[in-house]
Each structure stands twice: as structure tokens, then as C-alpha cells.
């Protein structure tokens, strides 16, 4: 029995026991359903072994939505606990675990897969390619993300969740102050999915540099592809820093080394520095693809080309460069002295300049345009003022002297949610609505979509703007309760109501998917929004080879030119198409990584070593494998094109 | 698979070119990885706690042997790729085999070195300095170990399948990896050992 005691929850509660039952029931339900409907073969052939970038993108999308709801439940629990003074819904330990998992889930397991979903779905189509450079590696990236996400999510029912904050600062995250295995989960689950992210970064950079359609020079790439390229470059240079930091944190916890401890020479601030050298570029990894999506949506619904293409590109390059030079602003109060703080204040404020350039370019794109207020456009229009408020409060926080007032208060919490929600989440929802017809063959209902949009926007303002005030009044973040005498009560109640309205908005989005699946027309053609770039030039549903003939490109809006100016995208004869073959190895490797990670979390060395050997065995297998893919013949292409309604 | 005969074998297909560019980008990430390890080491090298200082544990002889062996192996793998370009399969295989043997000697000496540290009381847990030192050296050593297996697999494949665009591509990429490990070692030699012994 002693062996099994390590898996027990250190702070059990009825809610956790209920979750255990729910997880067990859902798992049994899924297995029973798949067996009853005889879908195991379909699942394995079409999804688990796929290397098709479109299907991998859809799997990222589903995972991101699931994680959005997991993180959202955490958020609602926190807001409920704080809605009245001296509430007893959650105890301190529980609250610590929830704000930690909320942060990690939302950043690493919701926002990251969401942007990877769009990169996978869109980049090959936008550059007129048939897949990414390394399709098999792409599948492995997904399964590593998935293994990491699952490992992190089982923490709250097996062994206990991490409770040291999503930043996991040492010495708090060290063995002395975080004794149960929660922080092991943090270190190892993020490590596994981080390796997947790094491989996606390499894959996408190679794809964008080497696989563009004839005529598409770098300065003729669609803006989303540019933003994906820059974000992936940042991934390649930022994620190895996290890899090392997590490795050191893991050895500190599992092997009692002294990197970040308080004695034997350890230095806790080294963690904070490493974490934010990765962490600040990370927020630009998230926001740049979001900017890219807005840059696709705004021109489409303004019926004007993007204002200032070149400044848009240069501002992203500048942002990516500056993103590596600002990390210290996350801990101005932690003792590096006035000179260092001043330098980092200035670099931080400098980021507002290229970001401002982008804001004005979007405004000028809309100026004198024929604007259609569809759901994606509503999100984009709401994004501009709301994000600007988040940016301005960011500049306030960047002033290191004033930061002593704001640091670790709800003001900061309001600021970063004010950039991430209207910036990233709105972009993802706009992109979801905008690209839904391309990938699923039907439109989402506009009316329900607008209800969801208004719920989210009003809910957002109600939930987060009061925090600016309570933060300035001194309400600290991460405090699980406060007394009535502080006077924070009413504004926190407003926040809770706002959070509840947002929750309704997210439920409406789910309802919209269900409702539209039932009721929407399937006769929408391949270009329902009258859009401008190459992803809309191919059929809906998209054939597995994307383009029967590779498109010829003459501008950054080649499809618009084809529609308006008679530019001929597809020319020449059909040729045999070479495609990569499916493989189960990435999925199996993901599962082995999961086992390895779980074993490391609980210091089970024998299974850990066996699992690591399994990983190396899979790599060796790949080295010896002879896999030339397969070919689609000209007849098959013609047949497919005919079925899809006309040759392209 | 279209083969472009105007290019060297390892660059002759589109997929080969993708593989090589992808690997260069991977090496960019590796530079960041080792760069972070070096930053960690420089921050922590003076923080020895109750444990020994760098000057007390570093020994010049094994380090010189390691350096000499690894630098030579970088030269021999270069000769191997040169032989591959000339289409001389057996010469190439011999040079690759010599490279891996030298790598094995390097690894043996490094293991001896680690045991020496253990015996003089510089274990993984002793201090922040020893943890940073052993993690940096260990990460490099783990890369060499992985490289030994990878190189062996490539030798077996070239032996069996001959010099095809695929095997030539793999061999070339492996040589990039091996040279990279050599470059990292030069930094380790200069900024960890020499600096520590001065």
C-alpha cells in the first residue's frame, strides 16, 4: 500500500472526488461509444496516424477548445471565491492550485495549440504548398503537445496540482516549500509539450522559407504567413531557454541539485531570469499570429487591401527583436538596481511604437472601406480599442519607478488579461468563425455568433476593468480572500458577474457549432466571404493534396487579383502528386513520452528508463525506415477535381 | 522523386534541401540551448558553497586528450564527407568509423573525468557550481552519445544501401551535427576549463 500512497491527493475535496468520477465515466463512455459504433479503425486510420496538416490542425483546434473550457472553469471558480469578502468556497491551498493551473493551461495548453491550429491549417494553403516540410515531425509535435497536456491535466486527480503560480518562482517551487509532486508535473508536462513546440517552430520556418508557390517572394506572402514565420523564429530561439530552465528545475526537485535553492550557492533569481527570457518572447509568439489573423480579416470585410504591407512586416520583425530585450520588467521590484531597471523600462516602452504602427495600419485599412460587420469583423473592431487600453496600461507598468505601486496587484492581472483576451482569444474566435466554412463546409450562424460576441465583450469589460481600480487600491493578486474592511467587495462582485457573462458567451459558441451543424446550408461554394488570399482559391472541402496544380502568384493578394484582374492562378497540365504516408509512430511516441513523464513525476525510475529506451527505439526505427510516401495519379486528380465541382 | 544531377548528391532532391535547411534551424535552437547553459554556468561558477572551486578540481591531462580527440574527429568526418562527394563509399565508411571511434574515446575519457570529480567531492548535489558544470558537460556528453548511435545507424545504412540521395543526405546532416558538437566543445574548453584553471 505504501507504494500507492504517493498517488493520493494531498488536499482532497468533494469537487475533486466528483472530478475523478466524471473523468472515469467520460473515459468509459468514449471507449464504449467507439466500440459500439465500430469507430476504432476510423479513429486510427483517419486521425491518430494522420500526417495531413489539415487534420493535425483540426486536432489542435479541438484540444485548444477543450483546454479553454478547463481553464475557464478554473477562472470561474477563482472569481466566485473572490466575489464576496471572506468567502469559504475554496481554501488557500486549493486557490493556489487553481490559479497555477489556470495560467499554465491557458498559455501553454490553450493559446499555444490554438495558434498552432491556425498555423497548421493555413500556412501550407496560404503559400500554395501541399503540406509542411516535415509532415511526420508535425504529427509528432502534436502528439507531444497532447501528451504534455494530458499529463498536466491528470495532476489534480493523481498526486496533486502544481501550486507555485504559473511562473513557478523558486525557492517557493523548490522541495522545501512545495513538497508534493505538483510542481514535478509542471516541470515535466511543459517540457514535453515544449519539445513539440520547438519542432513545430523548425518545421514551419523551413516550410515558409522553402515551399512557397512560384512567384511568391517573401514580400508577397499573406500577412498571416508572415506573422507565423516571425512567431516560429521566436519559438526556435526562445524555447531552448525554457528547456534548460525546466531541466534545472527538474533536477533540483528530483535529484536535489542546487541551481535555484537557497543554500550551497544556489540562486533563485536565475530561474526568474531564465523563465522570463523565454516567457516574454512567448507572449509575442501568441500575439503575432493573432495580429496576422486580424490582418487577414480586416481587409476582407473592408474590401480594401491591407494598408502599409511593408510597415506591417517591419513592425513584426522589430517586435520580435525587442521581445528578447525586455524580460527584466517582470521583476522590477526584485532588486537589480536603478540602471538595469531604467534600461529595461525604455526597451519595454519601445515595443509600443511598432505595435502602434500596426494599430494605425488596421485603422487606415478600414478607412473609407465598405465595412461588413460580420462576426469575425466585430471581434476585430472590438479588438482595436480594447487592446489599446491593454497596451497603454502596459506602458504604465513599464515605468519601473511606478511599478513598485502596481507590482503583484490586480492592476497587473487586469493588464495582461486586457492584452491576451481581446488580443489573442478574440483573434482565435474571429479566426475560428472566419475559417470554419473552409474546413468544415458550413457557416456558423451569424445571429448566435453576434450574441456570443456581445456576451464576451461586455463580460470582458465587466470582469477586468474593475480590477484596474482594486489593483490601484492595493488588492494583491493570488490572495485567496480579503476582508470586508478593504472595500474590495462590490467591484469583485462586478468582476464575478462579468466572468459569468463571459462563460455564457463561450457556451453560446458551442451551441452555435451544434446549431449550425444541424441547420446551416452546405451549398456555400469555396469562397463564402469574398476573401483575398490563396487558401480560398482551392475547393471546399479541401482535397488532401490542397492544390491540383500549384498556383502562380503575382502579389500578396493573388486570389483577389485572380477574381478582379483576371490573373490566372492555375496553369499548365496536371502532374502526378507525391504525398507522405501515414504513420502510427508519432502517436505511439507521444504515449511513451506520457509514460516517461508520469514516471519521472513520481520518481519511478525503472518505468522511466524503459520508456526512455522506447523513445530511442522509435527514433532508431525512423532512421532505418525506407518511406518514400505514395503518388496520386493524374487520373485520380482529375476524378477528384470533377467530383468537387470543376477543375482548379 | 526528381533528382537534380547538377547538385551534390546530398542536395539533389527537394526533400533533401528541406532536411538540410531544417537541420540548420535546429542547430540555431541548439546554439540557444548551449548558450543558456553557458549563461547558467557563468552565473553560478563562483557560487561553490562549501564545495570545491573550479581550480581545485580541473585536471589538464584528460581535458587535453578530450580536446585533441574530438577536434581530430571533426577533421576525419570532414574527410568522410569529402570522400562521399567523390563517390568513394569505402573511404567514406572508414572515415566515419574512425570518427565514431574517436568519439568513443572522448566519451570514455569524459566518464573517467566525471568519476574523478566524484572522488574529489564534486558531485551533482555539492553546489550550484558543480550542478551547472556537470549539466553543461553532461548535455554535451549526451549529445555525443546520441551521435555515436546515430552515426552507427548511418554507417550501416550506407553499407547496405550504397550512396543514394537519401543516405548521402543523412550522412551530410550527421556531419553538421558532429562539427557543431566540436564547436561547442571549443567553447567549453576555453570558457569553462581554461578560464577555471587560470
mmCIF file of C-alpha atoms in Angstrom, chain A residues 191 198 234-248 260 270-279 281 324, chain B residues 29-37 39:
data_model
loop_
_atom_site.group_PDB
_atom_site.id
_atom_site.type_symbol
_atom_site.label_atom_id
_atom_site.label_comp_id
_atom_site.label_asym_id
_atom_site.label_seq_id
_atom_site.Cartn_x
_atom_site.Cartn_y
_atom_site.Cartn_z
ATOM 1 C CA UNK A 191 8.987 20.176 -21.025
ATOM 2 C CA UNK A 198 10.216 23.683 -30.791
ATOM 3 C CA UNK A 234 10.883 33.353 -31.882
ATOM 4 C CA UNK A 235 9.908 29.797 -30.885
ATOM 5 C CA UNK A 236 13.200 28.438 -32.224
ATOM 6 C CA UNK A 237 15.223 30.942 -30.213
ATOM 7 C CA UNK A 238 13.122 31.169 -27.038
ATOM 8 C CA UNK A 239 12.053 27.606 -26.285
ATOM 9 C CA UNK A 240 15.555 26.173 -25.726
ATOM 10 C CA UNK A 241 15.901 28.620 -22.826
ATOM 11 C CA UNK A 242 12.776 27.132 -21.258
ATOM 12 C CA UNK A 243 14.102 23.623 -21.926
ATOM 13 C CA UNK A 244 17.220 24.372 -19.889
ATOM 14 C CA UNK A 245 15.326 26.166 -17.115
ATOM 15 C CA UNK A 246 12.868 23.284 -16.753
ATOM 16 C CA UNK A 247 15.709 20.763 -16.822
ATOM 17 C CA UNK A 248 17.452 22.586 -13.987
ATOM 18 C CA UNK A 260 17.802 27.569 -7.556
ATOM 19 C CA UNK A 270 18.413 32.640 -12.084
ATOM 20 C CA UNK A 271 15.089 30.838 -12.539
ATOM 21 C CA UNK A 272 13.172 34.121 -12.736
ATOM 22 C CA UNK A 273 15.578 35.391 -15.400
ATOM 23 C CA UNK A 274 15.519 32.207 -17.487
ATOM 24 C CA UNK A 275 11.771 31.896 -17.153
ATOM 25 C CA UNK A 276 11.136 35.377 -18.476
ATOM 26 C CA UNK A 277 13.815 35.248 -21.177
ATOM 27 C CA UNK A 278 11.527 32.559 -22.573
ATOM 28 C CA UNK A 279 8.320 33.986 -21.107
ATOM 29 C CA UNK A 281 9.053 36.243 -26.207
ATOM 30 C CA UNK A 324 14.113 39.329 -26.219
ATOM 31 C CA UNK B 29 17.989 26.212 -31.432
ATOM 32 C CA UNK B 30 20.917 24.146 -30.145
ATOM 33 C CA UNK B 31 23.054 27.285 -30.011
ATOM 34 C CA UNK B 32 20.401 28.839 -27.775
ATOM 35 C CA UNK B 33 20.329 25.685 -25.650
ATOM 36 C CA UNK B 34 24.072 25.671 -25.036
ATOM 37 C CA UNK B 35 24.102 29.475 -24.787
ATOM 38 C CA UNK B 36 21.625 29.226 -21.911
ATOM 39 C CA UNK B 37 23.713 26.522 -20.249
ATOM 40 C CA UNK B 39 24.913 31.704 -19.076
#
